[in-house]
Amino acid sequence: MAIFLIIFGGIIIIPFLKVNAKGIAAFILVFINSVLSGYYAIQSLISEVISISLPGGYVFGTIPIRIDALSGWFILIINLVFLTGGFYGLFYMKAYREQRNNLSLHSIAFFLQHAAMISICMIQNSLAFLIAWEIMTLASFLVIIFEHELSITIKAGINYLVQAHVAILFMMIGFIWVASKTGSYDFQAIATYSASIPVSSSFMLFVLFFIGFAIKAGLVPFHTWLPYAHPAAPSHVSGIMSGVIIKIGIFGILRMILLIVTDITSVGYMILIISVISGLYGVMLAIVQHNLKRLLAYHSIENIGIIGIGIGIGCIGMGTGSQVMATLGFTGAMLHTLNHALFKSLLFYAVGNVYQSTHTISIEKLGGLIRKMPQTAALFLIAAIAICGIPPFNGFVSEYIIYIGLYKWLSDATMVPLLAAIFSTAGLAMVGGLALLCFTKAFGIVFLGNARSELPQSCKEAPFLQLLPMYLLVGIILLIGLFPMIFITLLSKPVSLMTGNGAPAFNPAHYEAFSSIQPISFASGLLILVAGSIYMFRKFALKHRKIETGPTWGCGYGSPSPKMQYTASSFVRTYSKLFAPFLSIGKHENEVHGIFPDEVKYHTHPYDKMEKWLIDSPLKTNKAFLGRFVFLNNGKLQFYILYGVLFILSVLSLPILYQYLKSFIDFLKQL
């Protein structure tokens, strides 16, 4: 009840506040909501399931509110990202303070987005769940289209809205299927009903829900909304979308694995195959992007693939009775959910700093920013190392656990599962290698070297308060990287819930597989500490030493030009040629003519091949087919009346045609 009062109170108050106070009010409301929901989430992680029932009237029936360990884990992640994102947004949105009404709508939508996501994690009534999901979808749409005067933003927002509703359609079919058979909207009815039907039917029920949640999560081939929505939104929203909104799709998949009784091994293989493809396809496209935010968006698809690999291993472990494999898979997946939320939101905030300082996120136009924005560069670098899975940062821990799960599978597998395990291990290793290439390019081109275009005079570091939430994220990233057992222990209850089925509760201390993580983290941390100490000692020792600088010998070039540096495209040219069959890169260039040619230009435009096959081509075919009937739209009133009459006659004649058809079929049966 307190949460509902906060929601309605916030919506009413925000439009009447001063411009500077709107964001602060929204942040305070998110903070209060986080404290309330976080308290119950922690309770669910350390003690028992919290459950109450709300009266929903004749339409909804009873609305169960259950906060189990799975809900608790996701609620804490959502709260953490919204709090850091909201605080960062207070300073990021100062640039738009003249848009008073727009800011009111944005602040309300931001708060509603948070409240709806928390509700989704708690509500276990399908009708109420869908309403909360719809509120989250609409609120997300509103925060995405903040800069609605740009046509590209509106296009991205509508694209998101359409695909989000396709997702809702699939979920709705699944819920209606269960409700029509059981007469109940309670999630427990899904478990009861799926246990009473053939495995093939329950698998189909799972597939319906899986498609709905996979669209939200951005798994390939349901990912096409994501590379448009992330770049269009303000940076704090991009960080939240990548950090937690796509994770709510992962929450939905895990919830359905808990509820639907079906062939869990087949479910595991399906998720594993789709996830490996998502991881590879996401990172392959990320490498060739020129837009920094779009590059990060494709990395979200890649990391959702890594999380999916963990879930797939967990399901296969459950199906084959390997408790160790199931535990490792689900632990890795859920820890990587937190890890990705941390380093990806940090990356988007760093890109937000770059955008506000340089007014561009085109990688080809940037360069040398480490001298103007040293703190942002350092924060981006830490997040980049973390996302590449390098110790002692958090990304290493979760990916390492997933690797151990794969090796466990490899050691026990027979022929076909062995091939699947080898394919998955190779895929995960390739994802890590390609991610390293991509972020080497991104950091090197954006922050090192010299600027490739004229940067604004105002280009400078972001204020400290704007950097503060980013430092907090770095602190948690390091904490997970150096002391992973704390967070693995926190996952005891969520993992036990997933592996369930009467198995003993998950205790990390009883698993030898986890014992190797801590020494690696400490050794890596010690290496960095030693390197940092040497650097500081050298800096201190040379403090009073006179240093003379002079021009670098440029092999005959008196004044090297920034054009002589690697561009983003040339940096990955070898990769682009090697993976050309999997990529779609359009090229536009001016031919060189004459001894003194005019200005020469060469542009490349990476495009998503899967989007072209699955969306663009069918739409083009459909448009061409419908184009054949354009003559019907001739602007003459007489024809439109005729169309109406023909339509009414055809509707009236349907029963007659049905009778004739039925008689004809009966006649055929008699023959």
XYZ file of C-alpha atoms in Angstrom:
671
model
C 0.000 0.000 0.000
C 2.866 2.355 0.878
C 4.393 1.741 -2.559
C 1.122 2.578 -4.330
C 0.804 5.818 -2.346
C 4.372 6.757 -3.296
C 3.661 6.105 -6.979
C 0.520 8.214 -7.178
C 1.916 10.938 -4.940
C 5.002 11.223 -7.138
C 3.042 11.417 -10.374
C 0.866 14.220 -9.012
C 3.659 16.290 -7.477
C 6.406 16.232 -10.156
C 4.717 18.440 -12.836
C 4.286 21.305 -10.336
C 7.901 21.396 -9.188
C 10.661 23.678 -10.439
C 12.854 22.351 -13.230
C 15.790 21.493 -10.965
C 13.518 19.784 -8.458
C 11.779 17.420 -10.923
C 14.737 15.094 -11.270
C 15.518 15.268 -7.557
C 11.907 14.346 -6.706
C 11.992 11.404 -9.128
C 15.298 10.225 -7.634
C 13.967 10.496 -4.059
C 10.894 8.457 -5.022
C 13.089 5.809 -6.658
C 15.253 5.818 -3.519
C 12.257 5.302 -1.204
C 10.891 2.584 -3.464
C 14.325 0.934 -3.508
C 14.646 0.969 0.279
C 11.196 -0.564 0.744
C 11.553 -3.226 -1.943
C 15.225 -3.817 -1.098
C 14.379 -4.623 2.515
C 12.027 -7.435 1.470
C 14.451 -8.574 -1.255
C 17.250 -9.021 1.301
C 14.840 -10.830 3.609
C 14.045 -13.274 0.804
C 17.770 -13.906 0.221
C 18.612 -14.607 3.852
C 15.419 -16.175 5.199
C 12.167 -17.347 3.606
C 9.772 -16.442 0.793
C 7.640 -13.372 1.555
C 4.089 -13.899 0.401
C 0.880 -11.898 0.705
C -2.368 -11.870 -1.285
C -4.163 -8.767 -2.519
C -7.871 -8.779 -3.393
C -8.193 -8.263 -7.139
C -11.968 -8.282 -7.457
C -14.062 -10.210 -9.964
C -11.716 -9.664 -12.912
C -8.301 -10.420 -11.391
C -9.245 -12.765 -8.579
C -6.656 -12.984 -5.836
C -3.340 -11.297 -6.684
C -0.452 -13.173 -5.020
C 2.632 -11.083 -4.187
C 5.556 -13.438 -3.688
C 9.160 -12.386 -3.191
C 11.296 -15.477 -3.410
C 15.095 -15.581 -3.730
C 14.966 -15.187 -7.533
C 12.785 -12.063 -7.216
C 15.028 -10.752 -4.433
C 18.216 -11.071 -6.509
C 16.714 -9.217 -9.489
C 15.073 -6.532 -7.313
C 18.453 -5.700 -5.762
C 20.098 -5.453 -9.206
C 17.282 -3.228 -10.500
C 17.496 -0.945 -7.451
C 21.278 -0.604 -7.696
C 21.248 0.350 -11.385
C 18.299 2.737 -11.044
C 19.884 4.515 -8.079
C 23.247 5.032 -9.808
C 21.542 5.852 -13.122
C 19.106 8.264 -11.469
C 21.908 10.088 -9.646
C 23.986 10.294 -12.838
C 20.892 11.515 -14.723
C 20.427 14.436 -12.315
C 23.591 15.989 -13.774
C 23.347 14.623 -17.306
C 19.878 16.133 -17.807
C 20.964 19.638 -16.778
C 21.752 20.235 -20.442
C 18.009 19.973 -21.188
C 16.693 22.201 -18.370
C 14.870 24.507 -20.808
C 12.554 21.617 -21.773
C 10.346 21.946 -18.676
C 7.347 19.851 -19.784
C 9.536 17.259 -21.415
C 11.474 16.865 -18.175
C 8.238 16.388 -16.200
C 7.178 13.542 -18.456
C 10.666 12.054 -18.404
C 10.870 12.132 -14.595
C 7.442 10.505 -14.173
C 8.213 7.850 -16.796
C 11.577 7.121 -15.153
C 9.921 6.538 -11.791
C 7.112 4.459 -13.309
C 9.673 2.347 -15.129
C 11.349 1.474 -11.840
C 8.088 0.814 -9.987
C 6.786 -1.399 -12.815
C 9.961 -3.477 -12.933
C 9.898 -4.059 -9.182
C 6.228 -5.072 -9.487
C 7.017 -7.546 -12.274
C 9.486 -9.302 -9.970
C 6.842 -9.653 -7.236
C 3.433 -10.147 -8.902
C 2.370 -13.722 -9.633
C -1.034 -13.129 -11.182
C -0.892 -13.243 -14.999
C -3.357 -10.370 -15.616
C -1.723 -8.039 -13.088
C 1.705 -9.145 -14.396
C 0.775 -8.156 -17.957
C -0.490 -4.759 -16.791
C 2.770 -4.105 -14.923
C 4.676 -5.262 -18.026
C 2.692 -2.866 -20.211
C 3.370 0.041 -17.834
C 7.084 -0.781 -18.009
C 6.908 -0.901 -21.821
C 5.124 2.452 -22.163
C 7.353 4.136 -19.574
C 10.433 2.827 -21.396
C 9.052 4.160 -24.677
C 8.634 7.625 -23.123
C 12.161 7.756 -21.713
C 13.622 6.526 -25.009
C 11.958 9.266 -27.069
C 13.093 12.111 -24.821
C 14.681 13.833 -27.841
C 11.501 13.332 -29.866
C 12.252 16.211 -32.221
C 14.724 13.883 -33.966
C 13.108 11.553 -36.506
C 15.662 8.829 -35.797
C 14.628 8.852 -32.117
C 10.937 8.504 -32.951
C 11.754 5.686 -35.372
C 13.747 3.878 -32.658
C 10.960 4.397 -30.111
C 8.237 3.052 -32.411
C 10.443 0.118 -33.374
C 10.852 -0.676 -29.667
C 7.143 -0.250 -28.971
C 6.078 -2.572 -31.813
C 8.519 -5.333 -30.873
C 7.702 -4.990 -27.174
C 4.049 -5.599 -27.993
C 4.887 -8.603 -30.130
C 6.576 -9.937 -26.984
C 3.455 -9.222 -24.930
C 1.349 -11.026 -27.547
C 3.339 -14.254 -27.117
C 3.169 -14.029 -23.324
C -0.549 -13.314 -23.480
C -1.183 -16.421 -25.614
C 0.654 -18.500 -23.023
C -1.266 -17.023 -20.100
C -4.621 -17.355 -21.897
C -3.824 -20.982 -22.743
C -3.270 -21.806 -19.050
C -6.165 -19.687 -17.753
C -8.627 -21.221 -20.251
C -7.731 -24.715 -19.005
C -7.459 -24.004 -15.282
C -9.664 -20.950 -14.714
C -6.895 -19.369 -12.641
C -4.492 -16.495 -13.260
C -2.175 -17.556 -10.430
C 1.328 -18.526 -11.603
C 1.014 -21.731 -9.600
C -1.634 -22.796 -12.119
C 1.090 -22.805 -14.801
C 3.070 -25.374 -12.807
C 0.005 -27.515 -12.106
C -1.271 -27.417 -15.679
C 2.111 -28.054 -17.351
C 2.602 -31.123 -15.129
C -0.722 -32.572 -16.298
C -0.240 -32.324 -20.088
C 2.071 -34.208 -22.493
C 5.692 -33.083 -22.561
C 5.398 -31.874 -26.169
C 2.531 -29.546 -25.161
C 4.315 -28.217 -22.087
C 7.417 -27.632 -24.247
C 5.299 -25.590 -26.661
C 3.948 -23.617 -23.713
C 7.527 -22.883 -22.632
C 8.481 -21.833 -26.177
C 5.619 -19.291 -26.231
C 6.819 -17.662 -23.025
C 10.448 -17.979 -24.091
C 9.862 -16.010 -27.310
C 8.048 -13.289 -25.383
C 10.814 -12.891 -22.808
C 13.623 -13.421 -25.350
C 12.427 -10.390 -27.336
C 12.771 -8.268 -24.199
C 16.158 -9.831 -23.394
C 17.472 -9.219 -26.918
C 18.456 -12.788 -27.754
C 19.140 -13.373 -31.462
C 17.019 -13.370 -33.645
C 14.705 -11.299 -31.399
C 17.250 -8.524 -30.868
C 16.586 -5.994 -33.626
C 14.963 -3.313 -31.415
C 17.971 -3.050 -29.148
C 20.637 -1.429 -31.420
C 18.163 1.369 -32.245
C 16.700 2.053 -28.786
C 19.973 2.230 -26.833
C 21.634 4.946 -28.977
C 18.421 7.010 -29.161
C 17.860 7.269 -25.403
C 19.694 9.652 -23.027
C 22.819 7.993 -21.644
C 21.523 7.292 -18.128
C 18.469 5.623 -19.723
C 20.714 3.648 -22.090
C 22.681 2.437 -19.067
C 19.502 1.380 -17.281
C 18.036 -0.257 -20.387
C 21.165 -2.280 -20.974
C 21.734 -2.830 -17.272
C 18.323 -4.067 -16.164
C 15.485 -3.710 -18.675
C 16.808 -6.436 -20.937
C 17.514 -8.466 -17.769
C 13.826 -8.548 -16.947
C 13.584 -10.854 -19.978
C 16.174 -13.110 -18.313
C 14.095 -12.989 -15.120
C 11.041 -14.101 -17.101
C 12.901 -17.032 -18.679
C 14.198 -18.175 -15.273
C 10.707 -17.818 -13.765
C 9.214 -20.013 -16.491
C 11.966 -22.627 -16.008
C 10.875 -22.734 -12.366
C 7.179 -23.003 -13.189
C 6.784 -25.102 -16.338
C 7.228 -28.840 -15.905
C 8.654 -30.124 -19.180
C 11.709 -31.770 -20.733
C 14.303 -29.547 -19.085
C 17.189 -31.049 -21.088
C 15.591 -30.009 -24.397
C 14.926 -26.578 -22.931
C 18.594 -26.362 -21.975
C 19.814 -27.302 -25.458
C 17.437 -24.787 -27.085
C 18.599 -21.948 -24.821
C 22.252 -22.952 -25.203
C 22.209 -22.953 -29.016
C 20.363 -19.615 -29.247
C 22.676 -18.094 -26.623
C 25.920 -19.155 -28.303
C 24.650 -17.707 -31.585
C 23.593 -14.509 -29.758
C 26.986 -14.140 -28.112
C 28.895 -14.598 -31.349
C 26.565 -12.575 -33.554
C 26.384 -9.698 -31.055
C 30.120 -9.269 -30.692
C 30.765 -9.757 -34.434
C 28.480 -6.849 -35.248
C 29.754 -4.735 -32.355
C 33.271 -4.735 -33.797
C 32.279 -3.037 -37.069
C 30.124 -0.284 -35.534
C 31.099 3.368 -35.841
C 28.533 4.632 -33.328
C 29.834 4.172 -29.785
C 26.409 3.568 -28.232
C 25.413 1.112 -30.938
C 28.680 -0.731 -30.347
C 27.722 -1.087 -26.684
C 24.182 -2.144 -27.639
C 25.511 -5.068 -29.671
C 27.714 -5.990 -26.714
C 24.553 -6.228 -24.623
C 23.313 -8.887 -27.048
C 26.655 -10.647 -26.668
C 26.465 -10.615 -22.857
C 22.852 -11.766 -22.825
C 24.207 -14.675 -24.881
C 26.798 -15.400 -22.153
C 24.059 -15.337 -19.492
C 21.978 -17.655 -21.683
C 24.903 -20.094 -21.991
C 24.961 -20.303 -18.193
C 21.203 -20.914 -18.059
C 21.469 -23.561 -20.781
C 24.227 -25.391 -18.873
C 22.141 -25.194 -15.704
C 19.081 -26.693 -17.412
C 21.093 -29.491 -19.040
C 22.690 -30.212 -15.670
C 19.238 -30.508 -14.099
C 18.035 -32.730 -16.937
C 21.025 -35.056 -16.740
C 21.065 -35.167 -12.948
C 24.409 -33.346 -12.612
C 23.890 -31.134 -9.592
C 27.374 -29.613 -9.895
C 26.875 -28.642 -13.521
C 23.419 -27.173 -12.796
C 24.771 -25.175 -9.862
C 27.719 -23.813 -11.835
C 25.518 -22.880 -14.785
C 22.886 -20.977 -12.797
C 25.489 -19.358 -10.509
C 27.457 -18.093 -13.494
C 24.323 -16.854 -15.261
C 22.922 -14.957 -12.287
C 26.269 -13.483 -11.264
C 26.898 -12.366 -14.849
C 23.468 -10.705 -14.789
C 24.715 -8.501 -11.942
C 28.158 -8.045 -13.484
C 26.823 -6.970 -16.850
C 24.451 -4.514 -15.177
C 27.464 -2.906 -13.458
C 30.024 -2.604 -16.233
C 27.561 -1.915 -19.027
C 25.825 0.942 -17.187
C 29.308 2.308 -16.371
C 30.245 2.186 -20.065
C 27.088 4.016 -21.104
C 27.641 6.721 -18.481
C 31.211 7.180 -19.749
C 29.884 7.526 -23.297
C 27.356 10.055 -21.951
C 30.252 12.137 -20.622
C 31.959 11.911 -24.023
C 28.772 12.962 -25.836
C 28.119 15.959 -23.601
C 31.699 17.100 -23.951
C 32.233 16.532 -27.689
C 28.633 16.483 -29.044
C 29.314 13.302 -30.985
C 29.526 9.560 -30.382
C 30.934 8.771 -33.814
C 34.112 6.820 -33.139
C 35.668 8.034 -36.382
C 35.514 11.674 -35.226
C 36.972 11.188 -31.764
C 40.480 10.651 -30.475
C 42.903 11.817 -27.816
C 40.210 12.321 -25.186
C 42.380 10.859 -22.427
C 44.138 14.221 -22.185
C 40.873 16.184 -21.897
C 38.882 13.624 -19.868
C 41.359 11.457 -17.927
C 38.876 10.235 -15.306
C 36.241 9.239 -17.869
C 38.955 7.465 -19.873
C 40.111 5.536 -16.802
C 36.539 4.567 -15.864
C 35.797 3.464 -19.443
C 39.000 1.404 -19.475
C 38.115 -0.392 -16.223
C 34.639 -1.225 -17.511
C 36.114 -2.371 -20.836
C 38.561 -4.710 -19.074
C 35.738 -6.015 -16.913
C 33.443 -6.741 -19.866
C 36.283 -8.603 -21.609
C 36.430 -11.010 -18.653
C 39.954 -10.156 -17.523
C 40.882 -10.566 -13.808
C 40.725 -9.087 -11.234
C 37.451 -7.515 -12.368
C 33.961 -8.934 -11.998
C 33.408 -10.137 -15.577
C 36.157 -12.703 -15.127
C 34.462 -14.336 -12.128
C 31.115 -15.105 -13.749
C 32.621 -16.165 -17.086
C 35.107 -18.390 -15.264
C 32.266 -20.127 -13.394
C 30.464 -20.748 -16.697
C 33.695 -22.144 -18.142
C 34.023 -24.520 -15.174
C 30.446 -25.664 -15.811
C 31.327 -26.348 -19.454
C 34.456 -28.286 -18.495
C 32.406 -30.333 -16.039
C 30.022 -31.145 -18.888
C 32.945 -32.013 -21.196
C 34.363 -34.487 -18.697
C 31.065 -36.377 -18.291
C 29.522 -36.105 -21.780
C 28.975 -38.844 -24.357
C 29.235 -38.270 -28.135
C 26.409 -35.809 -29.018
C 26.519 -33.830 -25.739
C 30.317 -33.779 -26.113
C 30.016 -32.058 -29.497
C 27.557 -29.558 -27.999
C 29.924 -28.881 -25.098
C 32.893 -28.374 -27.453
C 30.818 -26.065 -29.669
C 29.708 -24.032 -26.633
C 33.187 -23.793 -25.115
C 34.708 -22.715 -28.414
C 31.888 -20.194 -28.904
C 32.386 -18.680 -25.459
C 36.150 -18.478 -25.969
C 35.661 -16.804 -29.342
C 33.223 -14.299 -27.821
C 35.845 -13.329 -25.238
C 38.583 -12.909 -27.863
C 36.435 -10.803 -30.169
C 35.247 -8.633 -27.248
C 38.900 -7.903 -26.470
C 39.475 -6.802 -30.076
C 36.361 -4.602 -30.015
C 37.211 -2.743 -26.813
C 40.849 -2.356 -27.812
C 39.519 -0.566 -30.864
C 36.958 1.479 -28.935
C 39.341 2.690 -26.232
C 42.295 3.155 -28.576
C 40.417 5.177 -31.190
C 38.306 7.281 -28.797
C 40.748 8.071 -26.007
C 44.267 7.607 -27.431
C 46.094 9.298 -30.291
C 44.878 12.697 -31.511
C 41.423 14.055 -32.266
C 40.243 13.092 -35.774
C 37.975 16.138 -36.028
C 37.860 19.567 -34.436
C 36.552 19.129 -30.913
C 34.597 21.892 -29.134
C 36.565 24.343 -26.998
C 34.346 23.333 -24.069
C 35.556 19.728 -24.249
C 36.461 18.867 -20.639
C 35.985 16.390 -17.839
C 32.522 15.869 -16.330
C 31.902 17.344 -12.843
C 32.826 15.183 -9.867
C 29.239 14.580 -8.737
C 28.412 13.207 -12.192
C 31.427 10.891 -11.907
C 30.537 9.824 -8.354
C 28.042 7.026 -9.265
C 30.567 5.779 -11.804
C 33.200 5.446 -9.068
C 30.644 3.589 -6.952
C 30.110 1.113 -9.799
C 33.882 0.650 -10.133
C 34.062 -0.057 -6.401
C 31.460 -2.832 -6.674
C 33.138 -4.207 -9.818
C 36.421 -4.487 -7.901
C 34.694 -5.898 -4.818
C 33.173 -8.730 -6.872
C 36.456 -9.292 -8.685
C 38.591 -9.456 -5.532
C 36.114 -11.073 -3.125
C 33.833 -13.178 -5.347
C 32.874 -15.645 -2.615
C 30.772 -12.969 -0.877
C 28.487 -12.675 -3.886
C 28.555 -16.382 -4.708
C 27.376 -17.024 -1.148
C 24.611 -14.439 -1.619
C 23.461 -16.535 -4.570
C 22.971 -19.635 -2.411
C 19.205 -19.316 -2.171
C 18.454 -18.239 -5.787
C 20.629 -21.085 -7.126
C 19.093 -23.587 -4.707
C 15.670 -22.451 -5.890
C 16.621 -23.101 -9.521
C 18.328 -26.459 -8.972
C 15.614 -27.471 -6.428
C 13.821 -30.799 -6.785
C 14.778 -31.986 -3.321
C 18.488 -31.400 -3.875
C 20.490 -30.144 -0.884
C 20.763 -26.349 -0.626
C 23.681 -24.848 -2.519
C 26.627 -24.040 -0.269
C 29.669 -22.635 -2.129
C 32.012 -23.910 0.585
C 31.146 -27.479 -0.430
C 32.137 -26.931 -4.089
C 35.777 -27.441 -4.950
C 35.180 -25.719 -8.305
C 34.895 -22.315 -6.605
C 38.119 -22.676 -4.642
C 40.300 -21.740 -7.631
C 38.612 -18.367 -8.237
C 39.839 -16.558 -5.154
C 43.602 -17.220 -5.697
C 43.366 -16.012 -9.318
C 41.587 -12.834 -8.220
C 44.122 -12.136 -5.480
C 47.085 -12.851 -7.764
C 45.722 -10.522 -10.453
C 44.949 -7.840 -7.890
C 48.458 -8.163 -6.477
C 49.953 -7.788 -9.962
C 48.014 -4.559 -10.521
C 48.973 -3.327 -7.062
C 52.664 -3.966 -7.746
C 52.479 -2.274 -11.167
C 50.667 0.724 -9.655
C 53.228 0.943 -6.854
C 56.123 0.923 -9.334
C 54.429 3.628 -11.369
C 53.829 5.806 -8.307
C 57.378 5.244 -7.065
C 58.795 6.223 -10.469
C 56.581 9.290 -10.564
C 57.713 10.320 -7.090
C 61.384 9.643 -7.859
C 61.311 11.712 -11.057
C 59.249 14.483 -9.506
C 62.085 17.027 -9.409
C 63.932 15.780 -12.474
C 63.971 18.133 -15.447
C 62.378 16.529 -18.497
C 63.040 17.930 -21.967
C 60.615 17.246 -24.755
C 61.124 17.578 -28.472
C 59.488 16.581 -31.736
C 59.388 12.878 -32.496
C 61.211 11.859 -35.636
C 58.425 11.066 -38.079
C 60.344 9.120 -40.751
C 60.466 12.156 -43.011
C 57.042 13.587 -42.118
C 57.564 16.974 -40.509
C 54.111 17.262 -38.972
C 52.183 13.994 -38.710
C 48.492 14.497 -39.356
C 45.664 12.868 -37.340
C 44.614 11.380 -40.699
C 47.702 9.167 -40.484
C 46.250 7.390 -37.428
C 44.245 4.217 -37.524
C 40.540 4.811 -38.041
C 37.914 2.575 -36.452
C 37.432 0.840 -39.823
C 41.105 0.382 -40.627
C 41.763 -0.965 -37.118
C 39.477 -3.940 -37.788
C 40.076 -4.254 -41.540
C 41.614 -7.723 -41.264
C 38.723 -8.884 -39.112
C 36.186 -7.419 -41.555
C 37.770 -9.284 -44.463
C 37.977 -12.533 -42.491
C 34.344 -12.454 -41.349
C 32.922 -10.834 -44.499
C 30.467 -13.724 -45.197
C 28.738 -13.063 -41.850
C 28.682 -9.267 -42.102
C 26.756 -6.815 -44.233
C 28.810 -3.664 -44.782
C 27.712 -1.097 -47.356
C 30.462 0.991 -48.960
C 30.328 4.404 -50.592
C 33.423 5.890 -52.156
C 34.501 8.466 -54.717
C 36.729 7.115 -57.442
C 40.109 8.802 -57.789
C 40.435 10.542 -61.176
C 43.249 12.604 -62.673
C 46.639 13.719 -61.415
C 45.133 16.173 -58.942
C 41.929 14.454 -57.840
C 39.092 16.162 -55.982
C 38.294 15.342 -52.388
C 38.153 11.587 -51.896
C 35.665 10.022 -49.488
C 35.155 6.483 -48.303
C 32.248 5.565 -46.012
C 31.186 2.182 -44.685
C 27.780 1.384 -43.179
C 27.529 -1.823 -41.155
C 24.104 -3.383 -41.197
C 22.478 -6.261 -39.363
C 22.147 -9.146 -41.824
C 19.566 -10.915 -39.670
C 17.419 -7.792 -39.522
C 17.614 -7.626 -43.295
C 16.504 -11.251 -43.687
C 13.837 -11.425 -40.971
C 12.307 -7.944 -41.048
C 13.344 -5.842 -44.034
C 12.915 -8.485 -46.750
C 9.462 -9.740 -45.559
C 8.298 -6.133 -45.180
C 9.552 -5.300 -48.656
C 7.775 -8.334 -50.120
C 4.589 -7.482 -48.241
C 4.778 -3.876 -49.384
C 5.287 -4.957 -53.002
C 2.285 -7.306 -52.753
C 0.011 -4.665 -51.235
C 1.243 -2.190 -53.835
C -0.611 -4.205 -56.465
C -3.897 -3.065 -54.896
C -3.120 0.642 -54.817
C -5.559 1.149 -57.705
C -8.407 0.481 -55.223
C -7.516 3.703 -53.427
C -8.653 5.937 -56.328
C -10.280 8.739 -54.295
C -13.792 8.233 -55.806
C -16.635 8.066 -53.277
C -18.738 5.739 -55.446
C -16.042 3.080 -55.354
C -15.684 3.306 -51.563
C -19.460 2.791 -51.160
C -19.199 -0.183 -53.511
C -16.357 -1.645 -51.395
C -18.523 -1.274 -48.296
C -21.484 -3.020 -49.925
C -19.278 -5.849 -51.181
C -17.773 -6.271 -47.717
C -21.211 -6.472 -46.048
C -22.425 -8.970 -48.676
C -19.345 -11.127 -48.228
C -19.822 -11.179 -44.444
C -23.504 -12.091 -44.827
C -22.699 -14.831 -47.306
C -20.113 -16.514 -45.042
C -22.668 -18.797 -43.262
C -24.075 -19.881 -46.648
C -20.603 -20.637 -47.988
C -19.826 -22.534 -44.802
C -22.918 -24.706 -45.259
C -22.025 -25.423 -48.899
C -18.493 -26.326 -47.881
C -19.730 -28.613 -45.129
C -22.166 -30.347 -47.507
C -19.396 -30.803 -50.041
C -17.085 -32.384 -47.432
C -19.928 -34.707 -46.294
C -20.459 -35.672 -49.928
C -16.764 -36.489 -50.320
C -16.844 -38.616 -47.189
C -19.698 -40.711 -48.624
C -17.725 -41.525 -51.781
